[in-house]
Short mmCIF file of C-alpha atoms in Angstrom, two decimals:
data_model
loop_
_atom_site.label_atom_id
_atom_site.label_comp_id
_atom_site.label_asym_id
_atom_site.label_seq_id
_atom_site.Cartn_x
_atom_site.Cartn_y
_atom_site.Cartn_z
CA UNK A 87 0.00 -0.10 0.06
CA UNK A 88 1.39 3.34 -0.82
CA UNK A 89 0.73 6.42 1.24
CA UNK A 90 1.19 9.91 -0.06
CA UNK A 91 2.42 13.03 1.29
CA UNK A 92 -1.11 14.66 0.07
CA UNK A 93 -3.03 16.54 2.76
CA UNK A 94 -6.47 15.80 1.98
CA UNK A 95 -7.90 19.36 3.31
CA UNK A 96 -5.46 20.96 1.30
CA UNK A 97 -6.04 19.11 -1.93
CA UNK A 98 -9.75 19.35 -1.52
CA UNK A 99 -9.62 23.13 -1.14
CA UNK A 100 -7.31 23.72 -3.89
CA UNK A 101 -9.56 21.54 -6.14
CA UNK A 102 -12.40 23.94 -5.41
CA UNK A 103 -10.41 26.93 -5.80
CA UNK A 104 -9.08 25.77 -9.14
CA UNK A 105 -12.30 25.29 -10.59
CA UNK A 106 -13.30 28.88 -9.73
CA UNK A 107 -9.99 30.17 -10.69
CA UNK A 108 -10.50 28.04 -14.24
CA UNK A 109 -14.12 29.54 -14.54
CA UNK A 110 -12.59 33.21 -14.05
CA UNK A 111 -9.58 32.89 -16.31
CA UNK A 112 -10.67 30.64 -19.13
CA UNK A 113 -7.18 29.80 -19.75
CA UNK A 114 -5.75 27.07 -21.98
CA UNK A 115 -4.39 25.23 -18.92
CA UNK A 116 -3.32 25.81 -15.37
CA UNK A 117 -1.49 24.38 -12.23
CA UNK A 118 -0.99 24.79 -8.75
CA UNK A 119 1.13 23.14 -6.43
CA UNK A 120 1.86 23.50 -2.64
CA UNK A 121 5.12 21.99 -1.01
CA UNK A 122 6.22 21.70 2.47
CA UNK A 123 9.00 24.11 2.38
CA UNK A 124 11.43 22.17 4.95
CA UNK A 125 10.80 18.49 3.64
CA UNK A 126 9.83 18.92 0.09
CA UNK A 127 6.64 16.81 0.55
CA UNK A 128 3.84 17.97 -1.93
CA UNK A 129 0.99 18.78 0.15
CA UNK A 130 -1.46 19.52 -2.83
CA UNK A 131 -1.24 19.57 -6.50
CA UNK A 132 -3.57 19.67 -9.48
CA UNK A 133 -4.20 21.31 -12.71
CA UNK A 134 -6.84 22.09 -15.36
CA UNK A 135 -8.07 20.98 -17.64
CA UNK A 136 -8.57 17.66 -15.83
CA UNK A 137 -10.87 14.53 -15.78
CA UNK A 138 -12.42 12.20 -13.35
CA UNK A 139 -9.84 9.37 -13.05
CA UNK A 140 -12.47 6.64 -11.59
CA UNK A 141 -15.29 7.76 -14.43
CA UNK A 142 -13.05 9.07 -17.04
CA UNK A 143 -15.53 11.87 -17.18
CA UNK A 144 -13.83 14.70 -19.35
CA UNK A 145 -11.15 12.91 -20.69
CA UNK A 146 -12.77 13.08 -24.27
CA UNK A 147 -11.64 16.75 -24.54
CA UNK A 148 -11.21 17.32 -28.03
CA UNK A 149 -7.54 17.70 -29.57
CA UNK A 150 -6.18 18.04 -25.83
CA UNK A 151 -2.65 16.43 -25.18
CA UNK A 152 -3.15 14.82 -21.58
CA UNK A 153 0.08 15.20 -19.70
CA UNK A 154 0.67 15.65 -15.86
CA UNK A 155 1.88 19.00 -15.96
CA UNK A 156 3.81 18.66 -12.75
CA UNK A 157 6.46 16.60 -14.54
CA UNK A 158 5.77 15.79 -18.08
CA UNK A 159 5.13 19.45 -19.42
CA UNK A 160 8.08 21.76 -20.10
CA UNK A 161 7.76 25.61 -20.52
CA UNK A 162 9.75 28.67 -20.07
CA UNK A 163 9.01 30.07 -16.74
CA UNK A 164 9.73 33.92 -17.16
CA UNK A 165 10.15 35.93 -14.15
CA UNK A 166 9.97 33.57 -11.48
CA UNK A 167 13.28 32.53 -12.47
CA UNK A 168 14.56 35.78 -11.26
CA UNK A 169 14.26 34.31 -7.82
CA UNK A 170 17.07 31.73 -8.34
CA UNK A 171 19.04 34.45 -10.22
CA UNK A 172 18.74 36.85 -7.41
CA UNK A 173 19.85 33.94 -4.95
CA UNK A 174 22.79 33.15 -7.02
CA UNK A 175 23.97 36.80 -7.24
CA UNK A 176 23.71 37.15 -3.53
CA UNK A 177 25.61 34.34 -2.95
CA UNK A 178 28.30 35.57 -5.27
CA UNK A 179 28.34 38.68 -3.53
CA UNK A 180 27.38 40.75 -6.56
CA UNK A 181 23.92 42.18 -5.65
CA UNK A 182 23.52 45.49 -3.99
CA UNK A 183 20.03 46.27 -3.59
CA UNK A 184 20.67 49.81 -3.21
CA UNK A 185 22.76 50.35 -6.44
CA UNK A 186 21.15 52.12 -9.27
CA UNK A 187 20.89 51.31 -12.92
CA UNK A 188 19.00 52.69 -15.70
CA UNK A 189 15.70 50.85 -16.30
CA UNK A 190 13.95 50.63 -19.71
CA UNK A 191 16.07 48.64 -22.16
CA UNK A 192 19.58 47.45 -22.75
CA UNK A 193 21.37 46.79 -25.75
CA UNK A 194 22.82 43.20 -26.19
CA UNK A 195 24.86 43.55 -29.52
CA UNK A 196 22.29 43.97 -32.11
CA UNK A 197 19.60 42.98 -29.98
CA UNK A 198 17.38 44.95 -27.48
CA UNK A 199 15.92 43.65 -24.16
CA UNK A 200 13.11 45.69 -22.89
CA UNK A 201 11.39 46.10 -19.35
CA UNK A 202 7.70 44.72 -19.78
CA UNK A 203 6.51 48.29 -19.94
CA UNK A 204 8.97 49.11 -22.85
CA UNK A 205 10.08 52.45 -21.23
CA UNK A 206 10.97 51.38 -17.67
CA UNK A 207 10.82 53.53 -14.31
CA UNK A 208 13.84 55.71 -14.94
CA UNK A 209 16.94 55.44 -12.71
CA UNK A 210 16.25 53.13 -10.13
CA UNK A 211 17.76 50.53 -7.37
CA UNK A 212 18.07 46.90 -8.10
CA UNK A 213 15.46 46.37 -5.11
CA UNK A 214 12.99 48.49 -7.02
CA UNK A 215 13.88 46.54 -10.19
CA UNK A 216 13.37 43.23 -8.48
CA UNK A 217 9.85 44.61 -7.12
CA UNK A 218 8.97 45.90 -10.91
CA UNK A 219 10.31 42.64 -12.11
CA UNK A 220 12.58 44.56 -14.39
CA UNK A 221 14.51 42.30 -17.24
CA UNK A 222 16.90 44.76 -17.55
CA UNK A 223 17.83 44.58 -14.15
CA UNK A 224 18.49 40.85 -14.39
CA UNK A 225 20.55 41.30 -17.50
CA UNK A 226 22.98 43.21 -15.48
CA UNK A 227 22.64 40.69 -12.55
CA UNK A 228 23.72 37.88 -14.80
CA UNK A 229 26.50 39.96 -16.31
CA UNK A 230 27.88 40.40 -12.89
CA UNK A 231 27.38 36.72 -11.97
CA UNK A 232 29.04 35.87 -15.32
CA UNK A 233 27.11 33.53 -17.75
CA UNK A 234 29.31 30.31 -17.17
CA UNK A 235 29.05 30.84 -13.42
CA UNK A 236 25.18 31.21 -13.82
CA UNK A 237 25.13 28.14 -15.88
CA UNK A 238 26.79 26.21 -13.19
CA UNK A 239 24.07 27.56 -10.78
CA UNK A 240 21.20 26.42 -13.16
CA UNK A 241 22.63 22.97 -13.02
CA UNK A 242 23.15 22.99 -9.34
CA UNK A 243 19.38 23.87 -9.11
CA UNK A 244 18.46 20.94 -11.24
CA UNK A 245 17.56 22.37 -14.69
CA UNK A 246 17.93 20.24 -17.98
CA UNK A 247 18.06 17.03 -16.09
CA UNK A 248 15.90 14.58 -14.54
CA UNK A 249 14.83 15.00 -11.11
CA UNK A 250 14.54 11.27 -10.55
CA UNK A 251 10.98 11.55 -9.43
CA UNK A 252 10.08 8.16 -10.18
CA UNK A 253 7.47 8.86 -12.42
CA UNK A 254 7.23 7.38 -16.10
CA UNK A 255 7.58 10.06 -18.94
CA UNK A 256 9.38 12.78 -16.81
CA UNK A 257 10.60 15.82 -19.02
CA UNK A 258 14.13 17.22 -18.20
CA UNK A 259 13.70 20.46 -20.14
CA UNK A 260 16.44 22.01 -21.87
CA UNK A 261 19.02 25.02 -21.54
CA UNK A 262 20.64 25.36 -25.04
CA UNK A 263 22.93 28.13 -23.66
CA UNK A 264 24.10 28.91 -27.23
CA UNK A 265 24.13 32.68 -27.89
CA UNK A 266 25.05 35.43 -25.22
CA UNK A 267 21.25 36.97 -25.53
CA UNK A 268 19.85 33.58 -24.57
CA UNK A 269 22.35 33.05 -22.01
CA UNK A 270 21.59 36.21 -20.41
CA UNK A 271 17.89 35.64 -21.12
CA UNK A 272 17.82 32.65 -18.78
CA UNK A 273 18.28 35.15 -15.87
CA UNK A 274 14.47 36.35 -16.41
CA UNK A 275 13.22 32.59 -17.51
CA UNK A 276 13.29 32.83 -21.32
CA UNK A 277 15.45 30.55 -23.57
CA UNK A 278 15.20 27.73 -21.00
CA UNK A 279 12.69 25.17 -20.48
CA UNK A 280 11.54 23.69 -17.21
CA UNK A 281 8.80 21.55 -15.35
CA UNK A 282 6.82 22.56 -12.40
CA UNK A 283 8.56 19.86 -10.35
CA UNK A 284 11.93 21.18 -11.16
CA UNK A 285 11.11 24.81 -10.17
CA UNK A 286 9.40 23.54 -7.05
CA UNK A 287 12.57 21.84 -5.83
CA UNK A 288 14.88 24.61 -6.80
CA UNK A 289 12.76 26.91 -4.73
CA UNK A 290 13.15 24.68 -1.67
CA UNK A 291 16.86 25.57 -1.39
CA UNK A 292 15.54 29.15 -0.30
CA UNK A 293 13.51 27.75 2.57
CA UNK A 294 16.31 25.41 4.07
CA UNK A 295 19.68 27.43 4.22
CA UNK A 296 20.69 26.81 0.82
CA UNK A 297 19.94 22.91 1.11
CA UNK A 298 17.57 21.71 -1.84
CA UNK A 299 15.28 19.05 -0.80
CA UNK A 300 14.20 16.24 -3.12
CA UNK A 301 10.44 16.32 -3.64
CA UNK A 302 8.27 13.66 -2.35
CA UNK A 303 4.86 12.67 -3.06
CA UNK A 304 5.02 8.95 -1.42
CA UNK A 305 5.29 9.18 2.46
CA UNK A 306 5.57 5.66 3.06
CA UNK A 307 4.80 1.93 1.99
CA UNK A 308 3.08 -0.88 3.89
CA UNK A 309 3.20 -4.43 3.14
CA UNK A 310 -0.48 -5.61 3.32
CA UNK A 311 0.58 -8.99 4.56
CA UNK A 312 2.71 -8.31 7.42
CA UNK A 313 2.03 -4.72 8.09
CA UNK A 314 5.71 -3.71 7.81
CA UNK A 315 6.04 -0.02 6.82
CA UNK A 316 8.95 1.31 4.82
CA UNK A 317 9.37 4.92 4.96
CA UNK A 318 10.21 7.16 2.11
CA UNK A 319 13.01 9.40 3.81
CA UNK A 320 13.38 13.17 3.33
CA UNK A 321 16.41 13.56 1.31
CA UNK A 322 18.67 16.54 0.66
CA UNK A 323 20.15 17.09 -2.46
CA UNK A 324 22.92 19.24 -1.17
CA UNK A 325 23.84 23.04 -0.86
CA UNK A 326 23.33 25.10 -3.58
CA UNK A 327 23.67 28.44 -2.02
CA UNK A 328 25.01 29.52 1.51
CA UNK A 329 22.56 29.79 4.38
CA UNK A 330 23.02 33.73 4.47
CA UNK A 331 22.14 34.09 0.71
CA UNK A 332 19.10 31.99 1.30
CA UNK A 333 17.86 34.49 4.16
CA UNK A 334 18.77 37.45 1.94
CA UNK A 335 16.93 36.60 -1.03
CA UNK A 336 13.83 36.10 0.93
CA UNK A 337 14.43 39.22 2.70
CA UNK A 338 14.79 41.26 -0.49
CA UNK A 339 11.70 39.33 -2.04
CA UNK A 340 9.57 40.16 0.99
CA UNK A 341 10.70 43.85 0.78
CA UNK A 342 9.73 43.96 -2.84
CA UNK A 343 6.57 42.23 -2.18
CA UNK A 344 5.57 45.06 0.11
CA UNK A 345 6.19 47.82 -2.52
CA UNK A 346 2.71 49.27 -3.62
CA UNK A 347 4.03 49.85 -7.06
CA UNK A 348 5.44 46.41 -7.47
CA UNK A 349 4.05 43.44 -9.51
CA UNK A 350 3.73 41.09 -6.35
CA UNK A 351 1.91 43.41 -4.08
CA UNK A 352 -1.33 42.16 -4.58
CA UNK A 353 -0.13 38.79 -3.08
CA UNK A 354 0.26 40.37 0.54
CA UNK A 355 -2.34 38.61 3.11
CA UNK A 356 -3.37 40.71 6.05
CA UNK A 357 -1.45 39.19 9.25
CA UNK A 358 0.85 37.28 7.19
CA UNK A 359 4.48 37.64 6.01
CA UNK A 360 4.58 36.72 2.40
CA UNK A 361 7.60 36.74 0.03
CA UNK A 362 6.27 36.62 -3.65
CA UNK A 363 7.59 37.04 -7.25
CA UNK A 364 5.43 36.87 -10.31
CA UNK A 365 6.13 35.76 -13.95
CA UNK A 366 5.11 36.56 -17.32
CA UNK A 367 6.61 34.43 -20.09
CA UNK A 368 6.44 34.39 -23.50
CA UNK A 369 6.12 31.35 -25.72
CA UNK A 370 6.52 30.13 -29.36
CA UNK A 371 3.60 30.18 -31.81
CA UNK A 372 3.81 26.91 -33.48
CA UNK A 373 2.55 28.07 -36.65
CA UNK A 374 5.42 30.78 -37.13
CA UNK A 375 7.96 29.29 -35.00
CA UNK A 376 8.47 32.86 -33.18
CA UNK A 377 7.50 34.24 -29.85
CA UNK A 378 3.86 35.63 -29.48
CA UNK A 379 4.35 39.34 -28.55
CA UNK A 380 0.78 40.33 -27.86
CA UNK A 381 -2.52 40.16 -26.31
CA UNK A 382 -2.88 37.14 -23.67
CA UNK A 383 -0.21 35.02 -25.31
CA UNK A 384 1.72 34.49 -22.10
CA UNK A 385 1.92 32.13 -19.28
CA UNK A 386 1.54 33.62 -15.94
CA UNK A 387 2.56 32.55 -12.66
CA UNK A 388 3.28 33.53 -9.23
CA UNK A 389 5.60 31.92 -6.38
CA UNK A 390 5.39 32.34 -2.84
CA UNK A 391 7.18 31.55 0.38
CA UNK A 392 5.32 32.08 3.84
CA UNK A 393 6.23 32.89 6.41
CA UNK A 394 9.18 34.61 4.53
CA UNK A 395 11.68 34.41 7.53
CA UNK A 396 11.34 30.66 8.04
CA UNK A 397 9.08 29.40 5.31
CA UNK A 398 6.62 26.48 6.03
CA UNK A 399 4.99 26.63 2.51
CA UNK A 400 5.98 27.22 -1.07
CA UNK A 401 3.03 27.77 -3.34
CA UNK A 402 3.15 28.11 -7.12
CA UNK A 403 0.70 29.15 -9.62
CA UNK A 404 0.61 29.05 -13.46
CA UNK A 405 -1.79 29.86 -16.08
CA UNK A 406 -1.55 29.89 -19.91
CA UNK A 407 -3.31 32.33 -22.06
CA UNK A 408 -6.00 33.37 -19.73
CA UNK A 409 -8.91 35.47 -21.30
CA UNK A 410 -9.54 37.90 -18.86
CA UNK A 411 -10.24 41.88 -18.91
CA UNK A 412 -8.62 42.41 -15.57
CA UNK A 413 -4.72 42.37 -14.75
CA UNK A 414 -3.82 38.84 -14.50
CA UNK A 415 -2.42 39.34 -10.99
CA UNK A 416 -5.87 40.21 -9.82
CA UNK A 417 -6.89 36.97 -10.81
CA UNK A 418 -3.82 35.05 -9.72
CA UNK A 419 -4.30 36.10 -6.33
CA UNK A 420 -8.00 34.63 -6.27
CA UNK A 421 -6.32 31.31 -5.92
CA UNK A 422 -2.83 32.19 -4.50
CA UNK A 423 -4.04 34.26 -1.43
CA UNK A 424 -6.91 31.83 -0.21
CA UNK A 425 -4.73 28.85 -0.53
CA UNK A 426 -1.48 30.38 0.94
CA UNK A 427 -3.63 31.45 3.98
CA UNK A 428 -5.59 28.22 4.26
CA UNK A 429 -2.19 26.52 4.30
CA UNK A 430 -0.79 28.79 7.03
CA UNK A 431 -4.13 28.27 9.27
CA UNK A 432 -3.85 24.57 8.64
CA UNK A 433 -0.06 24.55 10.00
CA UNK A 434 -1.29 26.42 13.07
CA UNK A 435 -3.87 24.02 13.85
CA UNK A 436 -1.72 20.95 13.35
CA UNK A 437 1.00 22.56 15.78
#
């Protein structure tokens, strides 16, 4: 018999919230996962579209490629990758939150990297750049780290290789790391493909003093004949960054989340201390082979750590091509905030 790490109350709550979320967004697909920040236990995870595994109701969705979006679907993550770039820069001693730079755009040979609003916010600090999710800031950050050193961090965080999850058909993602532009772009989550599983596993390093935890969906096994129990132990995958760098990363994320004009401000929860980072990722139009560049043709996401100074939970939500008239963050918070709040309340009841 297999006993999972899933929390029945959190999983049930997530399923209900996710139904409402998809009704509101009308996205092509979406996913949400909650992980125990200390142990790597997957406490709740789901995706949409989905179907009833008992009755198979809903499985006949026309032309839909059914995959488990946790580990079988690869995508470019966008700005949630900046969390890890920030951690690497702090670990290398090259991130000064008070240093200033000119936002808006930066030229890489003949190419131009722009901030999402195209014009930037003037001459601002790197902490403000984090709050605004400035691509230009993170081009400079990766240049300060050095592209080859940054590649080593990406590998240490587990990208472009199997997580050895044990699931069939697990995707490893890819990081070609060819042109200088592509190398720098990985710092803001473009030009590299990942899975939700890889992202969640990498995020655990920030909550454990730099030690990355292997994700777990199985808690233990029991032999139905003898009753013997075999645990599936918590497994550390080694130190990726220093304890000081992990702590500073979460502090800066928390400060950026509290900035009223920042992209993550809507993910603050009254009475809780949340560190959050949003993401808006371009993806390739299969008909043209080029990135979409307008409308709702993005993968929107948010990752959060709570409480930021000693995280118990990591929550990561993604939605592809939502069809909404309001800002996507306004919709994302409708699933993120209640689920994170419920997780923290549940942990207090369990203490």
